[in-house]
Coordinates of C-alpha atoms and ligand atoms in Angstrom, one line a residue:
R1 CA 46.2 -33.1 -28.1
K2 CA 44.0 -32.5 -25.0
N3 CA 46.3 -31.6 -23.1
L4 CA 48.8 -28.8 -25.0
A5 CA 45.8 -27.0 -23.3
I6 CA 47.4 -27.4 -19.9
L7 CA 51.7 -27.1 -21.5
S8 CA 52.7 -23.4 -20.8
P9 CA 53.9 -21.9 -24.8
Q10 CA 57.4 -22.2 -23.4
Q11 CA 56.3 -26.2 -23.3
V12 CA 54.9 -25.7 -26.1
E13 CA 57.6 -24.0 -29.1
L14 CA 59.5 -26.9 -26.8
A15 CA 57.4 -29.6 -27.9
K16 CA 57.2 -28.7 -31.7
M17 CA 60.9 -28.3 -32.1
L18 CA 61.2 -31.1 -31.1
V19 CA 59.1 -32.8 -33.9
Q20 CA 60.3 -30.4 -36.5
M21 CA 64.3 -32.1 -35.5
N22 CA 62.4 -35.5 -36.9
Q23 CA 61.8 -36.6 -32.9
S24 CA 58.0 -37.3 -32.7
H25 CA 60.4 -41.1 -31.9
L26 CA 60.2 -39.3 -28.3
F27 CA 55.9 -39.7 -28.2
E28 CA 55.3 -42.2 -31.2
H29 CA 55.0 -44.8 -28.0
W30 CA 53.1 -41.8 -26.0
P31 CA 49.2 -43.9 -25.0
E32 CA 46.0 -41.5 -25.6
P33 CA 46.4 -37.9 -23.4
G34 CA 44.2 -38.1 -19.6
V35 CA 47.6 -41.4 -19.0
D36 CA 50.4 -41.4 -17.8
D37 CA 50.4 -37.5 -17.6
D38 CA 52.2 -36.5 -15.3
E39 CA 55.6 -38.3 -16.8
K40 CA 54.4 -36.8 -20.0
L41 CA 55.2 -33.1 -18.2
A42 CA 58.1 -34.3 -16.6
F43 CA 59.4 -35.3 -19.8
L44 CA 58.5 -32.2 -21.3
D45 CA 60.8 -30.3 -17.2
Q46 CA 63.8 -32.6 -18.4
V47 CA 63.5 -31.0 -22.5
A48 CA 63.2 -27.8 -20.6
R49 CA 66.5 -29.0 -18.9
L50 CA 67.8 -29.6 -21.7
N51 CA 67.3 -27.0 -23.5
A52 CA 68.2 -24.1 -20.8
S53 CA 72.3 -26.4 -19.6
Y54 CA 73.1 -26.6 -23.3
P55 CA 75.0 -23.1 -25.6
G56 CA 72.0 -22.8 -27.9
G57 CA 69.8 -25.1 -27.2
L58 CA 69.3 -28.7 -27.8
K59 CA 68.2 -27.3 -31.1
S60 CA 72.3 -26.7 -31.5
Y61 CA 72.6 -30.2 -30.1
I62 CA 71.3 -31.8 -32.5
K63 CA 72.7 -30.4 -36.0
T64 CA 75.8 -30.1 -33.9
A65 CA 75.2 -33.7 -33.6
R66 CA 74.8 -34.5 -36.8
V67 CA 77.6 -32.8 -38.8
L68 CA 80.3 -34.5 -35.4
L69 CA 78.5 -38.5 -36.8
A70 CA 78.5 -37.7 -40.6
D71 CA 82.1 -37.1 -40.4
S72 CA 82.8 -39.7 -38.6
K73 CA 81.1 -41.5 -40.6
A74 CA 83.1 -40.2 -43.9
G75 CA 85.9 -40.9 -41.3
K76 CA 86.8 -37.6 -41.2
N77 CA 90.1 -37.1 -39.1
P78 CA 89.4 -34.2 -37.1
Y79 CA 93.5 -33.4 -38.2
D80 CA 92.9 -33.7 -41.7
G81 CA 95.6 -31.3 -42.8
F82 CA 97.3 -30.1 -39.7
S83 CA 101.1 -32.2 -39.2
P84 CA 101.9 -31.8 -35.9
S85 CA 105.8 -30.8 -33.9
V86 CA 107.6 -30.3 -31.2
P87 CA 106.7 -27.5 -29.0
S88 CA 108.5 -24.8 -27.1
G89 CA 107.0 -24.2 -23.5
E90 CA 108.9 -23.4 -20.0
T91 CA 110.8 -26.2 -18.3
L92 CA 111.1 -25.7 -14.5
T93 CA 113.2 -27.7 -12.5
F94 CA 112.7 -28.1 -8.8
G95 CA 114.4 -25.6 -6.1
D96 CA 116.9 -23.8 -8.6
D97 CA 116.8 -20.0 -8.9
N98 CA 114.9 -19.7 -11.8
F99 CA 111.8 -22.3 -10.1
V100 CA 112.0 -20.3 -6.8
Q101 CA 112.2 -16.8 -9.0
F102 CA 108.7 -18.1 -11.1
E103 CA 107.4 -20.0 -7.4
E104 CA 107.8 -16.3 -5.9
A105 CA 105.8 -13.9 -8.4
G106 CA 102.9 -16.5 -8.5
V107 CA 102.4 -16.7 -4.6
R108 CA 102.7 -12.7 -5.1
E109 CA 100.1 -13.3 -7.4
A110 CA 97.7 -15.3 -6.4
R111 CA 95.6 -13.2 -4.3
K112 CA 93.9 -12.4 -8.0
A113 CA 93.1 -15.8 -8.9
A114 CA 91.0 -18.1 -8.0
F115 CA 90.3 -21.4 -8.3
V116 CA 88.4 -24.4 -9.9
L117 CA 87.9 -28.1 -9.3
V118 CA 86.5 -30.2 -12.3
A119 CA 84.6 -33.6 -9.6
G120 CA 81.8 -34.1 -12.1
G121 CA 82.9 -37.2 -13.2
L122 CA 83.4 -41.1 -11.1
G123 CA 86.8 -42.3 -12.1
E124 CA 84.9 -45.3 -14.0
R125 CA 88.2 -46.1 -14.5
L126 CA 89.7 -46.4 -11.0
G127 CA 85.6 -48.3 -9.9
Y128 CA 85.6 -46.8 -6.6
N129 CA 82.3 -46.4 -5.0
G130 CA 83.0 -42.9 -3.9
I131 CA 83.7 -39.8 -5.3
K132 CA 86.9 -39.4 -5.7
V133 CA 87.7 -36.0 -3.9
A134 CA 86.7 -37.8 0.0
L135 CA 90.0 -40.2 -0.6
P136 CA 92.7 -40.1 1.5
L137 CA 95.6 -38.7 -0.8
E138 CA 98.3 -40.9 1.9
S139 CA 97.1 -42.4 4.7
T140 CA 99.1 -41.7 7.1
T141 CA 97.9 -38.9 8.2
G142 CA 94.3 -40.1 6.2
T143 CA 93.9 -36.0 4.5
C144 CA 91.4 -36.9 1.7
F145 CA 92.2 -34.5 -1.8
L146 CA 89.1 -32.6 -1.8
Q147 CA 90.8 -31.3 2.5
H148 CA 93.9 -31.1 0.6
Y149 CA 92.3 -28.8 -2.0
I150 CA 91.2 -26.1 0.1
E151 CA 94.1 -25.9 2.7
S152 CA 96.3 -25.2 -0.4
I153 CA 94.2 -22.8 -1.3
L154 CA 94.5 -20.6 2.3
A155 CA 97.7 -21.3 3.1
L156 CA 97.9 -19.6 -0.9
Q157 CA 96.0 -17.3 0.2
E158 CA 97.6 -16.5 3.8
A159 CA 100.7 -16.0 2.3
S160 CA 100.0 -13.9 -1.0
C161 CA 99.0 -11.6 1.2
R162 CA 101.8 -11.6 3.6
L163 CA 103.0 -10.4 0.6
A164 CA 101.0 -8.2 -0.6
Q165 CA 100.6 -6.3 2.7
G166 CA 96.7 -5.6 2.3
E167 CA 96.4 -4.6 -1.0
G168 CA 94.1 -5.7 -3.2
P169 CA 91.8 -8.5 -2.9
T170 CA 92.7 -11.3 0.0
E171 CA 89.6 -14.2 -0.2
I172 CA 90.1 -16.5 -2.7
P173 CA 87.2 -18.2 -4.9
F174 CA 86.7 -22.1 -5.4
A175 CA 84.1 -22.9 -7.5
I176 CA 83.6 -26.8 -7.3
M177 CA 82.1 -28.4 -10.7
T178 CA 79.7 -31.1 -10.3
S179 CA 77.7 -33.5 -11.3
D180 CA 74.7 -35.4 -10.9
D181 CA 77.5 -38.5 -9.8
T182 CA 79.0 -35.7 -7.5
N183 CA 77.1 -33.7 -6.3
S184 CA 75.5 -34.4 -3.0
R185 CA 78.4 -36.6 -1.5
T186 CA 80.7 -33.3 -2.2
I187 CA 78.2 -30.7 0.0
E188 CA 77.9 -33.5 2.3
L189 CA 82.0 -34.0 2.7
L190 CA 82.3 -30.0 3.0
E191 CA 78.8 -30.1 5.3
K192 CA 80.3 -33.2 8.1
N193 CA 84.0 -31.2 7.5
D194 CA 82.7 -27.5 8.2
Y195 CA 84.4 -27.2 4.9
F196 CA 88.4 -28.1 5.7
G197 CA 87.9 -24.7 7.7
M198 CA 86.6 -22.3 4.2
K199 CA 84.1 -19.4 4.5
P200 CA 81.3 -21.8 3.2
T201 CA 80.4 -18.0 0.7
Q202 CA 84.1 -18.7 -0.6
I203 CA 82.9 -21.5 -1.9
K204 CA 80.4 -22.7 -5.4
L205 CA 79.1 -25.8 -6.4
L206 CA 78.7 -25.2 -10.0
K207 CA 76.5 -28.2 -11.3
Q208 CA 77.7 -29.8 -14.4
E209 CA 73.9 -31.3 -16.6
K210 CA 74.7 -35.0 -19.0
V211 CA 74.0 -34.1 -22.5
A212 CA 71.4 -35.7 -24.2
C213 CA 71.8 -39.5 -25.7
L214 CA 72.1 -40.1 -29.6
D215 CA 70.3 -43.7 -31.8
D216 CA 71.7 -42.9 -34.8
N217 CA 73.2 -41.0 -37.8
D218 CA 70.5 -38.7 -38.2
A219 CA 71.1 -37.1 -33.8
R220 CA 68.1 -38.8 -33.0
M221 CA 67.8 -38.7 -28.6
A222 CA 67.6 -41.6 -27.2
V223 CA 64.6 -42.5 -24.9
D224 CA 65.5 -44.4 -21.5
P225 CA 65.7 -48.3 -21.3
N226 CA 64.2 -47.3 -18.1
N227 CA 62.0 -45.4 -18.1
K228 CA 60.0 -44.6 -21.4
Y229 CA 59.3 -40.7 -20.3
R230 CA 62.5 -39.5 -20.1
I231 CA 65.7 -39.2 -23.1
Q232 CA 69.0 -41.4 -21.6
T233 CA 71.8 -39.4 -20.7
K234 CA 74.9 -39.7 -20.3
P235 CA 77.7 -37.3 -18.7
H236 CA 78.9 -34.0 -22.5
G237 CA 82.8 -33.6 -20.2
H238 CA 85.2 -31.9 -18.1
G239 CA 84.8 -29.1 -21.2
D240 CA 81.3 -28.1 -19.8
V241 CA 82.9 -26.1 -17.3
H242 CA 84.0 -23.4 -19.6
S243 CA 79.4 -22.6 -20.3
L244 CA 79.2 -22.8 -16.4
L245 CA 81.5 -20.2 -15.5
Y246 CA 80.2 -17.7 -18.7
S247 CA 76.1 -18.6 -17.2
S248 CA 76.9 -18.6 -14.1
G249 CA 78.2 -14.9 -14.0
L250 CA 81.3 -16.1 -11.8
L251 CA 83.6 -14.8 -13.8
K252 CA 82.2 -11.5 -14.6
E253 CA 81.8 -11.5 -10.5
W254 CA 85.8 -12.3 -10.7
L255 CA 86.7 -9.5 -13.2
G256 CA 84.8 -7.3 -11.0
A257 CA 86.4 -7.8 -8.0
G258 CA 90.0 -7.8 -9.8
R259 CA 90.5 -10.9 -10.6
R260 CA 93.3 -11.9 -13.2
W261 CA 93.7 -15.5 -12.9
V262 CA 91.2 -18.6 -13.3
L263 CA 92.9 -22.0 -12.6
F264 CA 91.9 -24.9 -13.3
F265 CA 92.5 -29.2 -11.8
Q266 CA 91.7 -31.9 -11.1
D267 CA 89.9 -34.5 -9.2
T268 CA 92.9 -36.3 -7.3
N269 CA 96.3 -34.5 -7.3
G270 CA 98.1 -35.1 -4.5
L271 CA 101.1 -33.6 -5.8
L272 CA 99.7 -30.3 -8.0
F273 CA 99.9 -27.2 -5.5
K274 CA 103.8 -28.2 -5.2
A275 CA 104.3 -26.7 -8.8
I276 CA 101.2 -24.4 -9.2
P277 CA 102.8 -21.2 -7.9
S278 CA 105.9 -21.2 -9.7
A279 CA 102.9 -22.6 -13.2
L280 CA 101.5 -18.7 -11.5
G281 CA 104.3 -17.0 -11.5
V282 CA 105.2 -18.2 -15.2
S283 CA 101.5 -17.4 -16.3
A284 CA 102.3 -13.9 -15.0
T285 CA 105.6 -13.1 -16.2
R286 CA 104.7 -14.2 -19.7
E287 CA 102.0 -12.6 -19.7
Y288 CA 100.5 -15.9 -21.2
H289 CA 96.6 -15.7 -21.6
V290 CA 96.6 -19.5 -21.2
N291 CA 98.9 -21.6 -20.1
S292 CA 99.1 -25.3 -19.1
L293 CA 100.8 -27.4 -17.4
A294 CA 102.9 -30.8 -18.7
V295 CA 105.0 -33.5 -17.6
P296 CA 107.4 -35.6 -19.2
R297 CA 105.0 -38.2 -20.8
K298 CA 105.7 -42.1 -21.8
A299 CA 104.4 -43.0 -25.2
K300 CA 101.0 -44.5 -24.7
E301 CA 100.9 -43.5 -21.2
A302 CA 97.3 -42.1 -21.0
I303 CA 97.9 -38.6 -20.5
G304 CA 97.4 -36.1 -23.5
G305 CA 100.6 -35.1 -25.6
I306 CA 101.4 -30.8 -25.4
T307 CA 101.9 -30.8 -29.5
K308 CA 101.8 -28.6 -31.9
L309 CA 99.7 -28.2 -35.2
T310 CA 100.1 -26.5 -38.5
H311 CA 98.6 -25.7 -40.9
K312 CA 98.2 -26.2 -44.3
D313 CA 97.9 -22.6 -44.6
G314 CA 99.7 -21.5 -41.8
R315 CA 97.9 -21.5 -38.6
T316 CA 99.9 -23.5 -35.4
M317 CA 98.4 -23.7 -32.3
V318 CA 99.6 -25.8 -29.8
I319 CA 97.4 -27.9 -28.5
N320 CA 96.7 -31.2 -26.3
V321 CA 95.9 -34.1 -29.1
E322 CA 94.0 -36.5 -26.7
Y323 CA 96.5 -39.4 -25.9
N324 CA 93.8 -42.1 -28.5
Q325 CA 93.9 -39.5 -31.1
L326 CA 97.9 -38.5 -30.8
D327 CA 99.2 -42.2 -32.3
P328 CA 96.8 -41.8 -35.5
L329 CA 98.1 -38.6 -36.3
L330 CA 101.2 -39.3 -36.1
R331 CA 101.9 -42.2 -38.0
A332 CA 99.6 -40.1 -40.9
S333 CA 102.3 -37.7 -40.8
G334 CA 105.3 -38.4 -41.4
Y335 CA 105.7 -40.6 -38.4
P336 CA 104.9 -44.0 -39.1
D337 CA 106.3 -45.5 -35.7
G338 CA 103.3 -43.9 -33.9
D339 CA 103.3 -42.7 -30.5
V340 CA 107.1 -44.3 -29.0
N341 CA 109.4 -42.7 -26.5
S342 CA 112.5 -41.3 -28.2
E343 CA 115.9 -41.5 -27.9
T344 CA 115.6 -39.3 -23.8
G345 CA 113.0 -42.7 -22.9
Y346 CA 110.7 -40.3 -22.8
S347 CA 107.6 -39.2 -25.8
P348 CA 108.9 -36.0 -27.1
F349 CA 105.2 -34.2 -26.2
P350 CA 104.8 -33.5 -23.0
G351 CA 102.1 -34.7 -21.4
N352 CA 98.9 -32.7 -20.8
I353 CA 97.7 -33.0 -16.9
N354 CA 94.7 -30.9 -17.3
Q355 CA 96.2 -28.1 -14.9
L356 CA 95.5 -24.8 -16.4
I357 CA 96.0 -21.6 -15.9
F358 CA 94.0 -18.9 -17.7
E359 CA 94.0 -14.7 -17.6
I360 CA 90.4 -13.4 -16.7
G361 CA 90.3 -10.1 -19.2
P362 CA 91.3 -12.5 -21.9
Y363 CA 89.1 -15.7 -21.3
L364 CA 85.5 -14.0 -19.9
E365 CA 85.9 -11.7 -23.7
E366 CA 85.9 -15.6 -25.7
L367 CA 83.2 -16.2 -23.5
S368 CA 81.2 -13.9 -24.5
K369 CA 81.5 -14.9 -28.4
T370 CA 81.5 -18.2 -27.6
G371 CA 78.9 -18.5 -24.6
G372 CA 81.9 -21.2 -23.4
A373 CA 80.8 -23.2 -25.9
I374 CA 83.9 -25.6 -27.1
K375 CA 84.6 -27.8 -29.4
E376 CA 82.9 -31.6 -29.6
F377 CA 83.9 -34.1 -30.4
V378 CA 81.3 -38.3 -30.8
N379 CA 83.0 -41.0 -30.4
P380 CA 80.2 -43.5 -31.5
K381 CA 80.4 -47.5 -31.2
Y382 CA 79.4 -49.3 -34.8
K383 CA 78.2 -52.3 -35.1
D384 CA 79.3 -52.7 -38.7
S385 CA 81.8 -51.4 -41.4
T386 CA 78.9 -49.5 -43.1
K387 CA 78.6 -47.9 -39.6
T388 CA 75.0 -47.2 -40.8
A389 CA 73.6 -49.0 -36.8
F390 CA 75.2 -47.6 -33.3
K391 CA 76.5 -50.9 -30.5
S392 CA 75.2 -48.0 -28.2
S393 CA 74.2 -44.7 -27.8
T394 CA 76.4 -42.1 -28.6
R395 CA 76.9 -38.6 -27.3
L396 CA 78.7 -35.1 -27.9
E397 CA 81.0 -35.2 -25.7
C398 CA 83.8 -32.0 -24.4
M399 CA 87.4 -31.4 -22.9
M400 CA 88.5 -28.4 -21.7
Q401 CA 91.8 -28.5 -22.6
D402 CA 90.0 -27.8 -26.0
Y403 CA 89.5 -24.3 -24.8
P404 CA 91.9 -22.9 -26.5
K405 CA 91.2 -24.3 -29.8
T406 CA 89.5 -21.2 -31.1
L407 CA 91.2 -18.9 -29.9
P408 CA 92.8 -16.4 -32.4
P409 CA 96.9 -16.8 -33.6
S410 CA 97.4 -13.5 -30.9
A411 CA 96.4 -15.4 -27.9
R412 CA 99.6 -16.6 -26.2
V413 CA 99.0 -19.7 -25.2
G414 CA 102.6 -21.0 -24.1
F415 CA 103.3 -23.7 -21.3
T416 CA 104.9 -25.3 -18.9
V417 CA 106.8 -28.1 -17.9
M418 CA 107.5 -30.0 -14.9
D419 CA 109.0 -33.4 -13.8
A420 CA 106.4 -35.2 -12.7
W421 CA 107.7 -36.2 -9.2
F422 CA 106.4 -33.2 -7.9
A423 CA 103.5 -32.0 -10.5
Y424 CA 101.4 -34.7 -10.9
A425 CA 100.5 -38.7 -9.5
P426 CA 97.3 -39.0 -9.9
V427 CA 94.9 -41.7 -8.7
K428 CA 92.4 -43.1 -11.9
N429 CA 93.5 -47.0 -12.2
N430 CA 92.2 -49.9 -10.4
P431 CA 94.4 -52.3 -8.9
E432 CA 93.5 -54.9 -11.9
D433 CA 94.7 -52.8 -14.4
A434 CA 97.2 -50.9 -12.7
A435 CA 99.5 -53.9 -12.4
K436 CA 99.3 -54.4 -16.5
V437 CA 100.9 -51.0 -17.5
P438 CA 104.5 -52.1 -19.2
K439 CA 107.3 -51.7 -16.4
G440 CA 109.0 -48.4 -15.4
N441 CA 105.4 -46.2 -17.1
P442 CA 103.4 -45.1 -14.5
Y443 CA 100.5 -47.5 -12.8
H444 CA 98.4 -44.0 -11.8
S445 CA 96.6 -45.5 -9.2
A446 CA 96.3 -45.6 -5.1
T447 CA 98.6 -47.1 -4.3
S448 CA 101.4 -44.6 -6.6
G449 CA 99.0 -42.1 -5.9
E450 CA 100.4 -42.3 -2.2
M451 CA 104.4 -43.6 -2.7
A452 CA 104.7 -40.6 -4.5
I453 CA 103.5 -37.8 -2.2
Y454 CA 106.4 -39.6 0.5
R455 CA 108.7 -39.7 -2.8
A456 CA 108.2 -35.9 -3.2
N457 CA 108.3 -34.5 0.1
S458 CA 111.8 -36.6 0.4
L459 CA 113.0 -35.0 -2.2
V460 CA 112.2 -31.6 -1.2
L461 CA 113.7 -32.1 1.9
K462 CA 116.5 -33.8 0.7
K463 CA 117.0 -30.2 -1.7
A464 CA 116.8 -28.6 1.1
G465 CA 119.0 -30.1 3.1
V466 CA 118.2 -33.1 4.7
K467 CA 120.0 -36.9 5.3
I468 CA 116.8 -39.2 3.9
D469 CA 117.9 -43.1 3.0
D470 CA 117.6 -44.6 0.1
P471 CA 113.6 -46.1 -1.0
V472 CA 113.5 -49.7 -1.2
Q473 CA 111.6 -51.5 -2.8
Q474 CA 108.5 -53.6 -2.1
V475 CA 105.0 -54.5 -4.5
F476 CA 102.0 -54.1 -3.6
N477 CA 98.2 -55.2 -5.6
G478 CA 101.2 -56.2 -8.2
Q479 CA 102.2 -52.9 -8.7
E480 CA 106.4 -52.6 -7.7
V481 CA 106.8 -49.2 -5.8
D482 CA 109.3 -47.1 -3.7
V483 CA 109.0 -46.9 -0.8
W484 CA 110.5 -43.6 1.4
P485 CA 109.6 -42.6 4.8
R486 CA 106.3 -40.9 4.8
I487 CA 107.0 -37.2 5.0
V488 CA 104.1 -35.6 5.2
W489 CA 103.3 -32.4 5.8
K490 CA 100.3 -29.6 6.1
P491 CA 100.2 -27.1 2.5
K492 CA 100.7 -24.2 5.5
W493 CA 104.0 -25.8 6.7
G494 CA 105.9 -26.5 3.2
L495 CA 103.6 -24.0 0.7
T496 CA 106.4 -23.5 -1.5
F497 CA 110.5 -24.9 -2.4
S498 CA 111.5 -21.3 0.2
D499 CA 109.4 -22.5 3.1
V500 CA 110.5 -25.2 3.1
R501 CA 114.0 -24.8 3.2
S502 CA 113.3 -21.8 5.6
K503 CA 112.2 -24.0 8.4
V504 CA 115.1 -26.7 8.0
S505 CA 118.7 -25.7 9.9
G506 CA 121.7 -28.4 10.7
N507 CA 122.5 -31.8 10.5
C508 CA 119.0 -33.5 10.2
Y509 CA 118.6 -37.1 9.3
I510 CA 115.5 -39.5 8.3
T511 CA 115.5 -43.1 8.2
G512 CA 113.5 -45.2 6.3
K513 CA 111.5 -47.0 7.7
S514 CA 110.3 -43.5 9.2
T515 CA 107.0 -41.4 9.3
L516 CA 107.2 -37.3 9.3
A517 CA 103.8 -35.7 9.9
I518 CA 104.1 -31.7 10.5
K519 CA 100.6 -30.5 10.9
G520 CA 101.7 -27.2 12.8
Q521 CA 103.7 -24.5 11.0
S522 CA 105.9 -22.5 13.0
I523 CA 107.0 -26.3 12.9
Y524 CA 111.0 -25.9 12.5
L525 CA 113.9 -28.7 12.6
E526 CA 116.8 -28.8 13.3
D527 CA 119.9 -31.2 13.7
L528 CA 117.0 -34.0 14.1
A529 CA 117.9 -37.5 14.5
L530 CA 114.5 -39.4 13.5
D531 CA 114.3 -43.6 12.9
G532 CA 110.8 -43.5 14.3
A533 CA 107.6 -41.8 14.0
L534 CA 107.3 -38.0 15.3
V535 CA 103.8 -36.5 14.7
I536 CA 103.7 -33.0 16.0
D537 CA 101.6 -30.3 15.7
A538 CA 101.8 -26.7 17.4
V539 CA 98.6 -23.7 17.3
D540 CA 98.9 -21.0 15.2
G541 CA 101.7 -18.2 17.2
A542 CA 103.6 -21.8 19.1
E543 CA 107.1 -21.8 17.4
V544 CA 108.5 -25.0 17.5
K545 CA 112.4 -26.4 17.5
V546 CA 113.1 -29.8 16.6
G547 CA 116.1 -31.1 17.5
G548 CA 117.7 -34.9 19.4
S549 CA 117.7 -37.9 18.4
V550 CA 113.9 -39.0 18.3
H551 CA 113.8 -43.2 18.0
N552 CA 110.6 -45.0 18.3
A553 CA 109.2 -48.3 16.7
G554 CA 107.0 -46.1 14.8
W555 CA 104.2 -46.4 11.7
V556 CA 105.0 -49.9 9.9
I557 CA 103.1 -50.3 5.8
E558 CA 101.3 -54.0 5.9
N559 CA 100.5 -55.6 3.0
V560 CA 96.5 -55.3 1.5
D561 CA 95.1 -58.4 -1.0
F562 CA 92.4 -55.7 -2.9
K563 CA 90.0 -58.6 -3.2
D564 CA 89.9 -59.1 0.4
T565 CA 86.1 -57.3 1.2
S566 CA 86.8 -57.3 4.6
V567 CA 88.8 -54.2 4.6
P568 CA 87.4 -50.7 3.8
E569 CA 87.6 -50.3 1.0
E570 CA 90.4 -46.5 0.1
V571 CA 92.6 -49.0 2.2
R572 CA 92.8 -51.9 -0.5
I573 CA 92.6 -50.5 -3.4
R574 CA 95.6 -49.0 -2.3
G575 CA 97.2 -52.4 -1.7
F576 CA 98.5 -52.0 1.7
K577 CA 96.9 -50.3 5.2
I578 CA 99.2 -48.9 8.0
N579 CA 99.9 -49.7 11.6
K580 CA 100.6 -47.3 14.1
V581 CA 103.1 -49.4 16.2
E582 CA 104.8 -46.2 18.3
Q583 CA 105.2 -43.1 17.7
L584 CA 106.5 -39.8 19.9
D585 CA 102.8 -37.1 18.7
K586 CA 103.4 -33.9 20.3
L587 CA 101.1 -30.4 20.9
Y588 CA 101.4 -27.1 21.3
N589 CA 98.4 -25.7 21.4
E590 CA 99.6 -22.5 23.3
P591 CA 101.3 -19.5 21.7
G592 CA 104.6 -19.9 23.1
N593 CA 108.0 -20.3 21.9
Y594 CA 108.8 -24.3 22.5
S595 CA 111.6 -26.7 21.5
L596 CA 111.6 -30.0 21.7
K597 CA 115.0 -31.8 22.2
P598 CA 113.6 -35.9 23.5
Ligands
LIG1 N1 85.4 -34.5 -15.4 C1 84.0 -33.7 -15.0 O1 84.4 -33.2 -13.8 N2 83.5 -34.4 -15.7 C2 82.9 -35.2 -17.1 O2 81.6 -35.2 -17.4 C3 84.3 -35.9 -17.0 C4 85.5 -35.8 -15.6 P1 89.5 -38.1 -16.0 P2 90.2 -37.6 -19.0 O3 95.8 -35.6 -16.5 O4 95.9 -37.2 -16.6 C5 92.1 -36.0 -18.2 O5 87.9 -39.2 -16.5 O6 89.2 -37.0 -19.3 C6 86.4 -34.8 -14.7 C7 92.3 -35.7 -19.4 O7 91.4 -34.9 -20.5 O8 89.7 -38.4 -15.2 O9 90.4 -39.8 -19.3 C8 86.5 -35.5 -13.2 O10 86.2 -35.6 -12.3 C9 94.1 -35.8 -20.3 O11 94.4 -35.3 -21.6 O12 90.5 -37.8 -17.6 O13 92.2 -37.6 -19.4 C10 88.3 -35.5 -13.2 O14 88.3 -34.2 -12.1 C11 94.7 -36.4 -19.8 O15 95.3 -34.5 -18.8 C12 88.6 -35.0 -14.5 O16 87.3 -34.1 -15.3 C13 94.4 -37.1 -18.0 O17 92.6 -36.0 -17.4 C14 89.4 -35.5 -15.7 O18 88.6 -36.7 -16.1 C15 95.3 -36.5 -17.2

């Protein structure tokens, strides 16, 4: 009480609010005034932060939590009254005329886009000790996810501005949502690498705060087990991105600068940018307010299902139903077998890959009403069937793909289905769990993520007319995968299928043991026969024709055991390393025209 004299009126208000909201237990164990006063003030600072970072403040958090906890205790189904059916969306086939047209429309539109990467999660399923965006997406060049994303955005920016010939905005902004778990390491990675070639001012970091943990059904906040003067906190989920974009003023700034689209994406999908141009083209052509990218989904795969939900009262929405809820929803509504594959070998519900494209105008209008708050959920683990006590504290969570849940029926919500081979290869599962994935389902591991890059690039080149050997099957960390030649290129070389097609001619052939790394923009493959490793780089302004026969011992893939701790973690989680035995390595560092014909 004596210390109240030194508190600000806001601190007093917050403390009173806690008492009113039945949170006095947070102070009950405090010693008398004069003891640990600094800690007590730090506690109030934390309360102020928790209050400021949640739309509507802590009072609103506690009230929502009570409602959701009561619903959970009563076993209320969040989908009560809704019945699921399979929605229809735009389906794209890589490389056909329709796809190429959408790609072109998307590239044209890209200069009016802004990108948002959600990278606040630590990836508990992967169990990797670093931040996931620092992981190499392939070990041929060692390029990490963040570098690849930035180079892809820059390539898109350059291509879009070229098409638009000086009209409209030029720099594509890039926002990254981090959390206390990832923020400093993300900054470090960017600084250490000169922002991977992007202007530092083009990148904005938005840090999400954690939310208070709850100990019981009355939403009494949990005292941190490690510090009795702190409230225990946990991540609130990727849904925070909406309130952060709104409260930071970024969305408003983007709209004011003539931007039309915001594209959200996740931390580890090395294929994503092969799908971006065409998907953005779909958004622009179909005038979708919301466009979710989806891939054919194997039943029980840990990705949400895009579902049409029809309410008894006639309302309908097309929305992601999260993977743990799809099976019970289906069983409860006339699909007795639940989440199972149809005769196509896939679930009839397309899989959400959480790549979302929103039109900024309607999005900002909606957030102005909600402040960015989106529907939350709670997932308490109860001690017993009375559902009165929890095994450990819980908290509210939210997901970015739930944004359309509060939209009016007039909103234009669509989705675009693409084949996973060129759109989706996340790195989420650790080797042990990946090895247990049922045969035929994707592993979503570092091993499969890297192999998917080689497969996609091989298939794209094949479509562009290059002859490529069939893959061989190999087992790494207990996972059987197809190993294609290790073909990689910088985004500026082959951003779209048309770009790739324009850079390949004549009779080209790449054998299965080969490695091809293309680093420069104006490199043209003409009657190239490659059997070995070729690494080729050229500065902007240098145009190189590559042909003839390249033959050497090449780069060899060698098995590594994930338990072998003498090997760096980012290598052993993929189960192999690359032994660079012999290669032809060429760099053209002066502008001009060149021909390489070994
Ligand atoms: N993330 C944050 O930025 N903050 C957080 O608090 C939590 C996560 P996960 P999840 O495409 O494969 C999602 O953990 O949530 C970032 C979809 O919900 O990798 O299990 C994190 O850094 C699901 O419908 O995925 O599942 C990462 O970039 C399906 O689409 C991203 O959020 C699935 O992804 C996703 O976090 C998928």
